XYZ file of C-alpha atoms in Angstrom:
187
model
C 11.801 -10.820 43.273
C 9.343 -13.181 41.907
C 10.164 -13.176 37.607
C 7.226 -13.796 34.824
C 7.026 -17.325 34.064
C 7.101 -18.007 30.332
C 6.109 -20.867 28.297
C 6.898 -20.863 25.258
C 4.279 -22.426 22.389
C 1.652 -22.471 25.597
C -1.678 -22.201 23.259
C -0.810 -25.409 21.224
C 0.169 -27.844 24.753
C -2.098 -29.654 26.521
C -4.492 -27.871 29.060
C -7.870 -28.595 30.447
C -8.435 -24.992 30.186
C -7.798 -24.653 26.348
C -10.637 -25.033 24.404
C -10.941 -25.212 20.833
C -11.384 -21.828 19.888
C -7.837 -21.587 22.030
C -6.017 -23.475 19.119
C -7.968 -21.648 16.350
C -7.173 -18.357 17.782
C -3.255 -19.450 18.615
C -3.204 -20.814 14.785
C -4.896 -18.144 13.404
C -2.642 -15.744 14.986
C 0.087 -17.031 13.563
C -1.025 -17.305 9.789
C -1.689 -13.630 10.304
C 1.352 -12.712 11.103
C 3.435 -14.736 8.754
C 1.203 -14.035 5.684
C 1.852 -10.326 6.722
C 5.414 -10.587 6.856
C 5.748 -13.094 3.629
C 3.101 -11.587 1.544
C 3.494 -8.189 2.605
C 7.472 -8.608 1.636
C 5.820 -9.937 -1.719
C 3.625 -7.952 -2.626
C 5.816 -4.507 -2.222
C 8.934 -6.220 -3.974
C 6.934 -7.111 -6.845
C 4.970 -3.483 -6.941
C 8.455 -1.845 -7.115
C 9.766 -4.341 -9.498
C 6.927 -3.636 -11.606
C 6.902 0.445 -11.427
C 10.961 0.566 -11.694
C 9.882 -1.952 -15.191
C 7.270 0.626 -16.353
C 9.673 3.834 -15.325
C 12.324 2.486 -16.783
C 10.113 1.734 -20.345
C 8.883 5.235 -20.405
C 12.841 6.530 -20.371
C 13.612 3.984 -23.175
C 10.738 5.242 -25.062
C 10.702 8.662 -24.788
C 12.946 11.331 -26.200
C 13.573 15.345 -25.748
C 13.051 17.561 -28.861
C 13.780 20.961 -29.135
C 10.379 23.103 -30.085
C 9.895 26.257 -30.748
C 7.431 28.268 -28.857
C 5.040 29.936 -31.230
C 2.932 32.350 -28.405
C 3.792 34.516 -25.451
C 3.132 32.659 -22.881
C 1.953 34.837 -19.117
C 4.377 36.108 -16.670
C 4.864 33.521 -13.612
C 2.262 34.194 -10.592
C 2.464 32.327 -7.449
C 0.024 29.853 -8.536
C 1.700 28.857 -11.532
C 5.187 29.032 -12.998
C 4.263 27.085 -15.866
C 1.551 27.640 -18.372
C 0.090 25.898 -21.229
C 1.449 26.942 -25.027
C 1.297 25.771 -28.577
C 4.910 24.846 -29.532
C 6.141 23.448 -33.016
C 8.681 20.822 -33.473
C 10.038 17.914 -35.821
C 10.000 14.566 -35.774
C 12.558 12.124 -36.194
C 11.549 11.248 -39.389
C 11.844 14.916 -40.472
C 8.211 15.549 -40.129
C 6.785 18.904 -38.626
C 4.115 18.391 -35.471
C 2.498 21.291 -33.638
C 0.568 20.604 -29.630
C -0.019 22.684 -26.846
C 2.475 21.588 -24.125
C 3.096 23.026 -20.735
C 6.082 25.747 -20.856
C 7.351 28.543 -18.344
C 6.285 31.104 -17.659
C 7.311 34.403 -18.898
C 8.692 33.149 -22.163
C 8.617 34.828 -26.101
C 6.933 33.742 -29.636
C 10.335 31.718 -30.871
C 11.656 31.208 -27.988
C 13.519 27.218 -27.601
C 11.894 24.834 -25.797
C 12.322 21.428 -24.483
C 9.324 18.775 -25.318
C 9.402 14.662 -25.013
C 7.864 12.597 -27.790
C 7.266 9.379 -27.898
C 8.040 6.695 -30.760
C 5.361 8.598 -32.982
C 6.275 11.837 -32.911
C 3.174 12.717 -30.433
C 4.092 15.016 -26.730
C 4.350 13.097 -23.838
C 5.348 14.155 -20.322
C 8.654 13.699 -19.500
C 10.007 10.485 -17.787
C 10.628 10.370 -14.353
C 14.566 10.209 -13.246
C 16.348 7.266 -12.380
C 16.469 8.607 -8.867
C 12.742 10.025 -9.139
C 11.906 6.442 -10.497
C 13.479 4.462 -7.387
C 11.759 6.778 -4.879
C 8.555 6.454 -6.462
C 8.826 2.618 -7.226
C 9.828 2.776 -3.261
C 6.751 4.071 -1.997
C 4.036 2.379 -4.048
C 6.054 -1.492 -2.946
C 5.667 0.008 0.928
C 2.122 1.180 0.097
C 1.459 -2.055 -1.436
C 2.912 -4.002 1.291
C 1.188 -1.715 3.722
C -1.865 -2.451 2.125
C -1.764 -6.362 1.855
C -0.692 -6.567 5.556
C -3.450 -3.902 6.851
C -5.539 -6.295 4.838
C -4.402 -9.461 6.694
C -4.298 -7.838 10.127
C -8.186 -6.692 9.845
C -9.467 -10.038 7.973
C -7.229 -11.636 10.793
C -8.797 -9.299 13.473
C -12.601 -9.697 11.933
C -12.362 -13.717 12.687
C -10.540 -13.442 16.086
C -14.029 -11.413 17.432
C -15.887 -14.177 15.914
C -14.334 -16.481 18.534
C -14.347 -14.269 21.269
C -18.042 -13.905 20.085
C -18.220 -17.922 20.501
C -16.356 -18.442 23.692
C -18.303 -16.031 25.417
C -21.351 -17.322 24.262
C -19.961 -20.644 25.740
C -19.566 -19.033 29.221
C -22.793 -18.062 29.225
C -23.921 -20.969 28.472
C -21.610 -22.925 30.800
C -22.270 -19.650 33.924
C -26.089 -20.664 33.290
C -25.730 -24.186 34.088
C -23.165 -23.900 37.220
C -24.529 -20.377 38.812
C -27.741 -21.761 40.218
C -26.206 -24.384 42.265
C -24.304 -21.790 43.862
C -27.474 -20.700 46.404
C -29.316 -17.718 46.202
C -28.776 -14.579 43.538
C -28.741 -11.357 44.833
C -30.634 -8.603 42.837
């Protein structure tokens, strides 16, 4: 059994086949694939350093206050188990806020209810978990790294036609000059 031979580093040695766009395709290649793998790796570790940052911000500034609800809100459908309501509620500083806020469903006039406020006073949504926070910081440093090596990869692919374009265009040039001394076309 006859095995593969393999050279290792074959597009960068001496050959009086390789022409230039050889070399600029073999280099090429390889910036590709080490800016994907470098900036890629960058690019998603700082995304989910940043979002964890921001996550973890909205938890420090962001606290629950008990409300009270001041209208019936609907009975839960299958659309919708929550539904929006006008709740009252103080401050930290003792002063009394009213806002429209999304409850359950199904719930009374006085009824308790949990809001978030920010360092104002005003409703905010409620911050995401720790855990909720690392999954979500996860995906969007994987989406971003996704995204700066799909980037790469199709620049990358873009110029590697351009020489293909090129080196066929110098066959044809180099077929025109050697095919008529080969005799007679047929056709």
């Amino acid at each position: 059994m006859a095995g593969r031979t393999r050279t290792w580093w074959w597009r960068w040695r001496g050959n009086p086949l390789r022409r230039r766009e050889d070399v600029l395709e073999a280099w090429l290649v390889l910036a590709v694939w080490v800016i994907m793998a470098v900036g890629g790796t960058v690019a998603g570790v700082a995304t989910a350093q940043g979002a964890d940052g921001v996550f973890a911000r909205q938890r420090a500034g962001r606290t629950p206050v008990r409300a009270v609800l001041l209208v019936d809100t609907p009975r839960a459908t299958a659309h919708s188990f929550r539904s929006p309501a006008a709740v009252r509620w103080t401050a930290p500083d003792g002063s009394v806020h009213t806002g429209k806020t999304l409850v359950e469903s199904g719930r009374r006039v006085g009824s308790a209810v949990e809001v978030w406020t920010d360092v104002r006073g005003d409703l905010v949504t409620a911050p995401p978990s720790r855990t909720e926070a690392s999954v979500e910081s996860g995906l969007l440093g994987a989406a971003s790294a996704f995204g700066v090596s799909g980037v790469v990869f199709g620049v990358g692919s873009v110029l590697r036609r351009g020489l293909d374009r090129r080196r066929l265009a110098q066959w044809d040039v180099e077929w025109g000059m050697v095919g008529p001394r080969w005799g007679h076309r047929t056709g």
